Short mmCIF file of C-alpha atoms in Angstrom, two decimals:
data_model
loop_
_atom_site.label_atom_id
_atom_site.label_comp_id
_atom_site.label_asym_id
_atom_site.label_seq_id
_atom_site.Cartn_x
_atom_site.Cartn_y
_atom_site.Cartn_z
CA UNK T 78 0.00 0.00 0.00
CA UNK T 79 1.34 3.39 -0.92
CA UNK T 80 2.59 4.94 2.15
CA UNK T 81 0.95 8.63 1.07
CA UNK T 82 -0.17 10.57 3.85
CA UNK T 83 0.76 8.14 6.37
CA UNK T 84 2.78 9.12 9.48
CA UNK T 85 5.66 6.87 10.06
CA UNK T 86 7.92 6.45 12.79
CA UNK T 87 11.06 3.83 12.96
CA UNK T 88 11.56 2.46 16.31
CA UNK T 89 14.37 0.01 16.63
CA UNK T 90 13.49 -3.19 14.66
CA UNK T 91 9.76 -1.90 13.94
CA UNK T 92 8.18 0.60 11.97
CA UNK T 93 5.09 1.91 12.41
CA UNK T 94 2.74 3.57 9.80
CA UNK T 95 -0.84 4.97 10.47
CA UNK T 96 -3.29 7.61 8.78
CA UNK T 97 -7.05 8.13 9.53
CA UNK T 98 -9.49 6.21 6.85
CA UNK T 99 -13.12 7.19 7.27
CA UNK T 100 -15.77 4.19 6.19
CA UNK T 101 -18.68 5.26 4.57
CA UNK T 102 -21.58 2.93 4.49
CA UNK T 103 -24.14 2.16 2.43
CA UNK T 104 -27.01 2.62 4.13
CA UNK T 105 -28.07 5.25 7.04
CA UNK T 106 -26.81 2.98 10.02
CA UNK T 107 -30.02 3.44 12.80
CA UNK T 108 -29.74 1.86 16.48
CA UNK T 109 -31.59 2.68 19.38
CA UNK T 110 -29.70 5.94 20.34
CA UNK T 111 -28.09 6.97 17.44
CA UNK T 112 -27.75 7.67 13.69
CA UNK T 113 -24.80 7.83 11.42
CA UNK T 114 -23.38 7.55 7.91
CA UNK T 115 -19.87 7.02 8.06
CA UNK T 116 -17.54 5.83 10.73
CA UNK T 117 -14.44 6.97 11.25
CA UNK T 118 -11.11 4.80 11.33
CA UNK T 119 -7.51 4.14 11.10
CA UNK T 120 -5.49 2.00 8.83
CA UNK T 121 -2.30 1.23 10.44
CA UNK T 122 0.92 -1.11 9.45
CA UNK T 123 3.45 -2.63 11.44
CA UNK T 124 6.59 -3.42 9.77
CA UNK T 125 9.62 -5.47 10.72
CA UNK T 126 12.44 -7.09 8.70
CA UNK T 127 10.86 -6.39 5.19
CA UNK T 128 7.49 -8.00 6.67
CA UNK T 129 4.31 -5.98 7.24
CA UNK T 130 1.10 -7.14 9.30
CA UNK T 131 -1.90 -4.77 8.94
CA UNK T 132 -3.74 -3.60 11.49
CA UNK T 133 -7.06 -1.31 11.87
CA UNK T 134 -8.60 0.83 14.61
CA UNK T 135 -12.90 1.61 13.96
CA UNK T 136 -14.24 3.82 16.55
CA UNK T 137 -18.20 4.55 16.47
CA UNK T 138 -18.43 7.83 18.24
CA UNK T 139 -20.64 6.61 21.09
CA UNK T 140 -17.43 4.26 22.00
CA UNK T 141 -15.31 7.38 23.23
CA UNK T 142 -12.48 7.25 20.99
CA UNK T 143 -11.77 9.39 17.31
CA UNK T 144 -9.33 9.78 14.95
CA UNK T 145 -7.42 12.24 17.02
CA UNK T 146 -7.67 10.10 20.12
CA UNK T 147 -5.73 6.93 18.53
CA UNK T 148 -3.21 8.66 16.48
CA UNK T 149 -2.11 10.65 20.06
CA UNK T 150 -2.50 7.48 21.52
CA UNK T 151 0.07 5.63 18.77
CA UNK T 152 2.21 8.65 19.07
CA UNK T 153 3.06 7.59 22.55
CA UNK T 154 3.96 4.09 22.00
CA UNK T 155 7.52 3.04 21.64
CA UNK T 156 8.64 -0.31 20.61
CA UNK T 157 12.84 0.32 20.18
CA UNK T 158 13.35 -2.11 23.70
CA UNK T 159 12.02 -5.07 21.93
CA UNK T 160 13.93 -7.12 18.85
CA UNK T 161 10.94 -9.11 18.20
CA UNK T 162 7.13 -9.79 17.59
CA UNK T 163 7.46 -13.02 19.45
CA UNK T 164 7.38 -10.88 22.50
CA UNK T 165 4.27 -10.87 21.72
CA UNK T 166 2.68 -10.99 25.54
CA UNK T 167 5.34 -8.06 26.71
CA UNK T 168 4.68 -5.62 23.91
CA UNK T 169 1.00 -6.18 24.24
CA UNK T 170 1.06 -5.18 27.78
CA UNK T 171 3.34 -2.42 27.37
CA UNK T 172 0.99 -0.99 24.95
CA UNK T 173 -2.28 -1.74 27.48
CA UNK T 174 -0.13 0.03 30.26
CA UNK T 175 0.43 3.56 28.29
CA UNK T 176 -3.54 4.37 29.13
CA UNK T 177 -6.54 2.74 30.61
CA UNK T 178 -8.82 3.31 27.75
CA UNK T 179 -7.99 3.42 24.16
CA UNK T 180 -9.11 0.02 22.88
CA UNK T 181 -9.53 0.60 19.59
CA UNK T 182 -6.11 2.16 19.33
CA UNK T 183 -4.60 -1.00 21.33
CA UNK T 184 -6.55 -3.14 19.16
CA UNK T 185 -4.81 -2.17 15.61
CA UNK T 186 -1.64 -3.02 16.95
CA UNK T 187 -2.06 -6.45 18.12
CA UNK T 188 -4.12 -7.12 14.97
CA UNK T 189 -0.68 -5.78 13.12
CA UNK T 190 1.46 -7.66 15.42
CA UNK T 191 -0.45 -11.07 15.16
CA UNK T 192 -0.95 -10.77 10.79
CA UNK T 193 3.13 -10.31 11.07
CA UNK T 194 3.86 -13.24 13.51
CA UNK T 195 1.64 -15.25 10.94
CA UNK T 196 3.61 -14.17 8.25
CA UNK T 197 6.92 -14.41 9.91
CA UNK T 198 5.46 -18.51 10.77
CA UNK T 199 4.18 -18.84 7.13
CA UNK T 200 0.32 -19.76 8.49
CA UNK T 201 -2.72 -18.44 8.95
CA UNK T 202 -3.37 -17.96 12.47
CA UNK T 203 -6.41 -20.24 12.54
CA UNK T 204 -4.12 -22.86 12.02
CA UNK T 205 -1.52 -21.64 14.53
CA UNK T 206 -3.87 -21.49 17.40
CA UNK T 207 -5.16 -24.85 15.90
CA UNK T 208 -8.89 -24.15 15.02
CA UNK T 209 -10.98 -25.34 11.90
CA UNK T 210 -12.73 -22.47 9.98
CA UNK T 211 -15.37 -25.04 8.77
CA UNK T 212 -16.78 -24.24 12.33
CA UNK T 213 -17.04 -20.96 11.97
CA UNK T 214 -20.92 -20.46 12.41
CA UNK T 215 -22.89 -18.51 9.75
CA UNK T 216 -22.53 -14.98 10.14
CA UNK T 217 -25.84 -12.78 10.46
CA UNK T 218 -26.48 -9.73 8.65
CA UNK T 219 -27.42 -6.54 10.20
CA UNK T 220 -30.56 -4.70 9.57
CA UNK T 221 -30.72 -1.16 11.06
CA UNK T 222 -33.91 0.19 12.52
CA UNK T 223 -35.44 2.47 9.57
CA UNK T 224 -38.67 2.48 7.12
CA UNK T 225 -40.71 -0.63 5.99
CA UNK T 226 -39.43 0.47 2.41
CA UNK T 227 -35.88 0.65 3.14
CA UNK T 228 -36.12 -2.65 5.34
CA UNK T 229 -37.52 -4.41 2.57
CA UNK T 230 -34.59 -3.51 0.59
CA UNK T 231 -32.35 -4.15 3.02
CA UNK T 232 -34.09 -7.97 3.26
CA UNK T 233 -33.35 -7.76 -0.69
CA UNK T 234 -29.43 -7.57 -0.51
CA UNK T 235 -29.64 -10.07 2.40
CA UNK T 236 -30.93 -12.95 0.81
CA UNK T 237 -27.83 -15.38 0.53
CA UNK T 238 -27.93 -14.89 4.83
CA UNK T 239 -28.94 -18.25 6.79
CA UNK T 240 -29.40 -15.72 10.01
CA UNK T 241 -30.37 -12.04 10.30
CA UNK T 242 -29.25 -9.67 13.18
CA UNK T 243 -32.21 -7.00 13.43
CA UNK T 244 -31.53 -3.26 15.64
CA UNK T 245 -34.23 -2.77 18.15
CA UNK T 246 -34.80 -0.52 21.19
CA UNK T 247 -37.11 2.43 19.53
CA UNK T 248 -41.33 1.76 19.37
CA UNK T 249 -40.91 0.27 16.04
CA UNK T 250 -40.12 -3.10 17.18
CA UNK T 251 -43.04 -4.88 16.24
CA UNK T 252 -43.00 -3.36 13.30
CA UNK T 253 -39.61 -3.82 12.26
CA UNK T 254 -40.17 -8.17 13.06
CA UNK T 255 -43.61 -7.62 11.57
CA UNK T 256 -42.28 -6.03 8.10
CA UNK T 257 -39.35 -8.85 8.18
CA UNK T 258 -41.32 -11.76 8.77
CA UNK T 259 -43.24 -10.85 6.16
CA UNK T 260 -40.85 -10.71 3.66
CA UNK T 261 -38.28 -14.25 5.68
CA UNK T 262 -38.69 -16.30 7.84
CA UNK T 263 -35.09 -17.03 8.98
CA UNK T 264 -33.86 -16.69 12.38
CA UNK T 265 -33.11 -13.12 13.85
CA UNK T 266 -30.71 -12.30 16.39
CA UNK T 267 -32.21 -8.94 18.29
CA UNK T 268 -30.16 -5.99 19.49
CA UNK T 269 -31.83 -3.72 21.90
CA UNK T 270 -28.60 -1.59 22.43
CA UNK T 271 -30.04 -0.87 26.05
CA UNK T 272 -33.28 0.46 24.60
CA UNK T 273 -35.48 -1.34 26.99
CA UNK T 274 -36.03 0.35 30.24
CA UNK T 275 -38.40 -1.47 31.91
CA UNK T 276 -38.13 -5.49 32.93
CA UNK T 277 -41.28 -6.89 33.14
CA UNK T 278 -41.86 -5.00 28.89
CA UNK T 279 -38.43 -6.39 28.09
CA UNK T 280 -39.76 -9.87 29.47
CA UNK T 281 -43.15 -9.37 27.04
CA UNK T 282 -40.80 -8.99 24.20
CA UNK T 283 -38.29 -11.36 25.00
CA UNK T 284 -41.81 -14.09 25.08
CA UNK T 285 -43.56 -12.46 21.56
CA UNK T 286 -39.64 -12.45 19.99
CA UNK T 287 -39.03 -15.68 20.49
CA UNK T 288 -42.85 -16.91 19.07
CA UNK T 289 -41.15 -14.78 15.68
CA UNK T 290 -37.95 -17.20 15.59
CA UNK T 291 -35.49 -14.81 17.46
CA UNK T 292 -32.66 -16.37 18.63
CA UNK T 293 -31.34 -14.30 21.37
CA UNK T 294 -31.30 -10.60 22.77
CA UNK T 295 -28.01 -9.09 22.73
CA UNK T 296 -27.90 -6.26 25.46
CA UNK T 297 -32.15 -5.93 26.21
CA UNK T 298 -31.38 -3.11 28.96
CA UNK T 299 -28.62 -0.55 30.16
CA UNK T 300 -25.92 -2.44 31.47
CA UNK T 301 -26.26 -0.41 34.77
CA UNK T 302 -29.67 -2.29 35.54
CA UNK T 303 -27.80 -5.63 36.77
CA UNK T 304 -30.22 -6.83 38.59
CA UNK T 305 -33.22 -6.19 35.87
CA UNK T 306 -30.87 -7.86 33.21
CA UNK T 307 -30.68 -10.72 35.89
CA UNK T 308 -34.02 -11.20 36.56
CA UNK T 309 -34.78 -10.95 32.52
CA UNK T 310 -31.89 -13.09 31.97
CA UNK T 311 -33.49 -15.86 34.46
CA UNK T 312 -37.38 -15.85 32.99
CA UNK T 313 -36.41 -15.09 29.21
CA UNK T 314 -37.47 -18.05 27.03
CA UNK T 315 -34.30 -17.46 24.84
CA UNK T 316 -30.67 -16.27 25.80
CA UNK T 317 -29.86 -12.72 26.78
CA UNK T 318 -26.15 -11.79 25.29
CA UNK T 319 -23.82 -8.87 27.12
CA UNK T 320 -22.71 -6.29 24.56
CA UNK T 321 -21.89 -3.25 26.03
CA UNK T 322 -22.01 -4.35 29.29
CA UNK T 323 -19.18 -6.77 28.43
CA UNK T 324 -15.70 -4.80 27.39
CA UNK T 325 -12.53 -6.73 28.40
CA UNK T 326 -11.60 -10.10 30.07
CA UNK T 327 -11.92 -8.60 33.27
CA UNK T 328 -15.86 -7.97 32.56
CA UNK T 329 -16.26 -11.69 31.82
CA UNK T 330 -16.58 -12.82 35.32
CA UNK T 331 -19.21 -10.25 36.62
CA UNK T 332 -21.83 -11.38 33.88
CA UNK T 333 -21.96 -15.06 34.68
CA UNK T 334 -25.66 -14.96 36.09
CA UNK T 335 -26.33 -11.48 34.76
CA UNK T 336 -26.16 -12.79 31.05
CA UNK T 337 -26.53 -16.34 29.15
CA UNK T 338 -23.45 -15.04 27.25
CA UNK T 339 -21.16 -12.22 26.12
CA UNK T 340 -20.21 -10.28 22.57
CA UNK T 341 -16.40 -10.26 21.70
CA UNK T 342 -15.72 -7.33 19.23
CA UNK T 343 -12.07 -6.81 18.80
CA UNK T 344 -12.25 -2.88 18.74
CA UNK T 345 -13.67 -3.49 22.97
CA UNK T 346 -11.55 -5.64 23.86
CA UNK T 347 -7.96 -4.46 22.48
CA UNK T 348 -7.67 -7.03 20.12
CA UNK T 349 -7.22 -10.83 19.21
CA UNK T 350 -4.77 -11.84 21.91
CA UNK T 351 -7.65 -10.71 24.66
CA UNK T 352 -10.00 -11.91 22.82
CA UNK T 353 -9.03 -15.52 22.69
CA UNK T 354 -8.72 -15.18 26.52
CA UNK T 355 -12.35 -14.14 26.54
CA UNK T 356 -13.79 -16.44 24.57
CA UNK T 357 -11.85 -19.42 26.52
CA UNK T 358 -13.00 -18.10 29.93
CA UNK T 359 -16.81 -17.56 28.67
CA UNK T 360 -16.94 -21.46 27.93
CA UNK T 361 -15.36 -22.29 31.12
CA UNK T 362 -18.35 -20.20 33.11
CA UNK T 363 -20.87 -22.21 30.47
CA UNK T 364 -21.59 -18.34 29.04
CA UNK T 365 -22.41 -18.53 25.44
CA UNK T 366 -20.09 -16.57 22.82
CA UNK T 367 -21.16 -14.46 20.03
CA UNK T 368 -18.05 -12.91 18.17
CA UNK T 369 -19.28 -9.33 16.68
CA UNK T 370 -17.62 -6.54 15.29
CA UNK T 371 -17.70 -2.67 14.51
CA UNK T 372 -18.37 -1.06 10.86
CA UNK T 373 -14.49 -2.38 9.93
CA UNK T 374 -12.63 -3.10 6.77
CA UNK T 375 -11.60 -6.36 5.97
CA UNK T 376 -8.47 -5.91 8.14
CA UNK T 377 -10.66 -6.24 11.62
CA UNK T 378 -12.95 -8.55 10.03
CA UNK T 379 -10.64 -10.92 8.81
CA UNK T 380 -8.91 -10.76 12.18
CA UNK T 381 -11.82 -11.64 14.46
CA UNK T 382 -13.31 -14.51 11.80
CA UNK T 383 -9.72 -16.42 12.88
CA UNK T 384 -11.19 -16.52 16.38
CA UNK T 385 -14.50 -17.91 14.75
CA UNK T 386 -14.17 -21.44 15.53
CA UNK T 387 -14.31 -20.75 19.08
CA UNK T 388 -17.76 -19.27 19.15
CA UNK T 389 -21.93 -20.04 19.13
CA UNK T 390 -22.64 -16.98 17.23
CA UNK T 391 -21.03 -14.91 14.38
CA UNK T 392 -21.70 -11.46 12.85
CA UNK T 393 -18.74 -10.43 11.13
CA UNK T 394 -21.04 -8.72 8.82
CA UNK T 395 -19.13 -5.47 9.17
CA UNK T 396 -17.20 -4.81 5.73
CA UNK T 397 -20.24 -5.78 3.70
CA UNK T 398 -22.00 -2.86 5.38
CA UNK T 399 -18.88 -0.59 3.57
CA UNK T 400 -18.61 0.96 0.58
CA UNK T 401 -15.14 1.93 0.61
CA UNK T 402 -12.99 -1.46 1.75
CA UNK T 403 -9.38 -1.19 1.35
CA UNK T 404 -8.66 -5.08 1.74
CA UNK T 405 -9.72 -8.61 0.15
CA UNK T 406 -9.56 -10.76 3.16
CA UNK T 407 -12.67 -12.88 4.80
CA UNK T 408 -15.09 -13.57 2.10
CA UNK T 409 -19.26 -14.29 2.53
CA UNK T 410 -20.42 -16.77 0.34
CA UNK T 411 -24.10 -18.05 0.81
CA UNK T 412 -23.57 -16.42 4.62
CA UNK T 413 -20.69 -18.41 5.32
CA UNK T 414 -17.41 -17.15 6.58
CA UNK T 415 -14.39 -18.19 3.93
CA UNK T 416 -11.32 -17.95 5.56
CA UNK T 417 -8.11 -17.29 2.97
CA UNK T 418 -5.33 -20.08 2.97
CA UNK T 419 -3.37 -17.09 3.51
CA UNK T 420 -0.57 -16.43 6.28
CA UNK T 421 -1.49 -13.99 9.27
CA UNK T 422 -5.32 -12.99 8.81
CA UNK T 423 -5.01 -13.02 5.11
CA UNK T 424 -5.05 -9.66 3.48
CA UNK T 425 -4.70 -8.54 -0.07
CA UNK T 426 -4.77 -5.25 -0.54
CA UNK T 427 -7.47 -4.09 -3.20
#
């Protein structure tokens, strides 16, 4: 990739590159609090010995982060004390210990770091952590909360998906289900983004959702009502996911009995190294693991879908919501997640 307008800085055996990349989607992108049309980003490229792993940092602005944020943030981080990216654990935790927030920006270096080490082994890392991407579940595709027109369009360019994920949270729920179920009848996955406020409504829904072939509810209340997503969590007739309520590893814990499960996204959680930590600990508390992800290129994408083995749920639906990708990596094809025979997480740049 032309290294145009990137900022670059050599440090020891690594060089870093980064610029800002703004996403634009295709459609208006509706959830329960929020509308947008583009997200902004950050491309970023680790190099070392001739070798460069790709990295990418997506921050929706209701996460915290921006442009400005993570390119401050990079700006801070020095790699000259180590020689290589096999330290992988000690640069990782250098780069968690220059600030307490900043995930995003943390995660586009350890999705850099970990496509180099797969290049430097020659494998994709699917293979090196030993996992077989025919397991990878189908991945849903996201509808956003919006018209019965421009759902029915949307239901259009989503007809090769096995699974849809539908936005909830506003009083056009029933509608929303109503217009889709009208049009498919494949399973939904349902994400309230906290937009229920009341329990005993919530558990009403959760009953007349799961009569309309919904599979779960991924974050049904604010994540500060513990006890409501508890007692929802205990009488719902299908599973209740953590989204925002579940960050990093050290969330994972506090939601066993809260939650039937927890969403991994990469751009939370600081990347793939933490997120194979989470997904391992989930199972061992019997939580169920969905594996989601941000508006991303292909870079993020690809990265998570090498976890994908590991999980109940996918959507990894977030490049095919773009219309500006940078990268060939992860392909859909009849809503199944193609992993590249390709070493690290398999980019090609477009």
């Amino acid at each position: 990739m032309s290294t145009n307008n990137w900022e670059s800085r050599s440090m020891g055996a690594f060089t870093l590159r980064y610029k800002p990349y703004t996403l634009e989607l295709r459609h208006v992108f509706t959830v329960a609090s929020f509308s947008r049309n583009t997200t902004p980003g950050l491309l970023l490229e680790l190099e070392y010995e001739g070798l460069v792993g790709y990295g990418e940092a997506s921050m929706p602005p209701y996460l915290g982060e921006s442009q400005e944020s993570v390119i401050q943030f990079l700006r801070k981080i020095d790699l000259s004390r180590f020689k290589s990216p096999f330290e992988t654990a000690d640069i990782l935790h250098a780069i968690d210990e220059v600030d307490l927030k900043n995930t995003a920006a943390k995660a586009s270096i350890d999705i850099a770091l970990h496509d180099l080490l797969g290049k430097l082994m020659g494998q994709p890392f699917y293979k090196i952590w030993g996992l077989n991407p025919s397991l990878i579940p189908p991945t849903s595709f996201t509808i956003g909360i919006d018209t019965e027109d421009m759902i029915r369009k949307k239901l259009a360019e989503a007809e090769q998906f096995d699974i849809l994920k539908v936005k909830l949270g506003l009083e056009t729920d029933r509608m929303i289900i109503e217009t889709i179920r009208s049009v498919t009848d494949v399973p939904l996955c349902a994400d309230v983004n906290q937009g229920w406020k009341n329990k005993e409504e919530a558990l009403e829904m959760a009953h007349w959702l799961s009569d309309q072939n919904v599979v779960f509810l991924e974050q049904p209340m604010p994540k500060e009502m513990i006890d409501a997503n508890a007692w929802l969590t205990e009488r719902s007739p299908i599973p209740t996911i953590a989204d925002e309520a579940c960050q990093r590893l050290v969330d994972v814990p506090k939601l066993q009995g809260v939650y039937s499960g927890i969403n991994i996204k990469l751009m939370k959680c600081t990347g793939m190294r933490e997120a194979k930590k989470m997904a391992e600990l989930a199972r061992a508390l019997e939580l169920k693991v969905m594996l989601g992800c941000m508006t991303e290129t292909s870079c993020a994408i690809s990265a998570a879908a090498q976890l994908g083995p590991l999980v109940d749920w996918a959507d990894l639906d977030g490049a095919l919501l773009i219309a500006n990708d940078v990268y060939e990596g992860m392909a859909v094809v009849d809503g199944r997640c193609i992993l590249p025979d390709r070493p690290g997480i398999g980019l090609r740049n477009i």
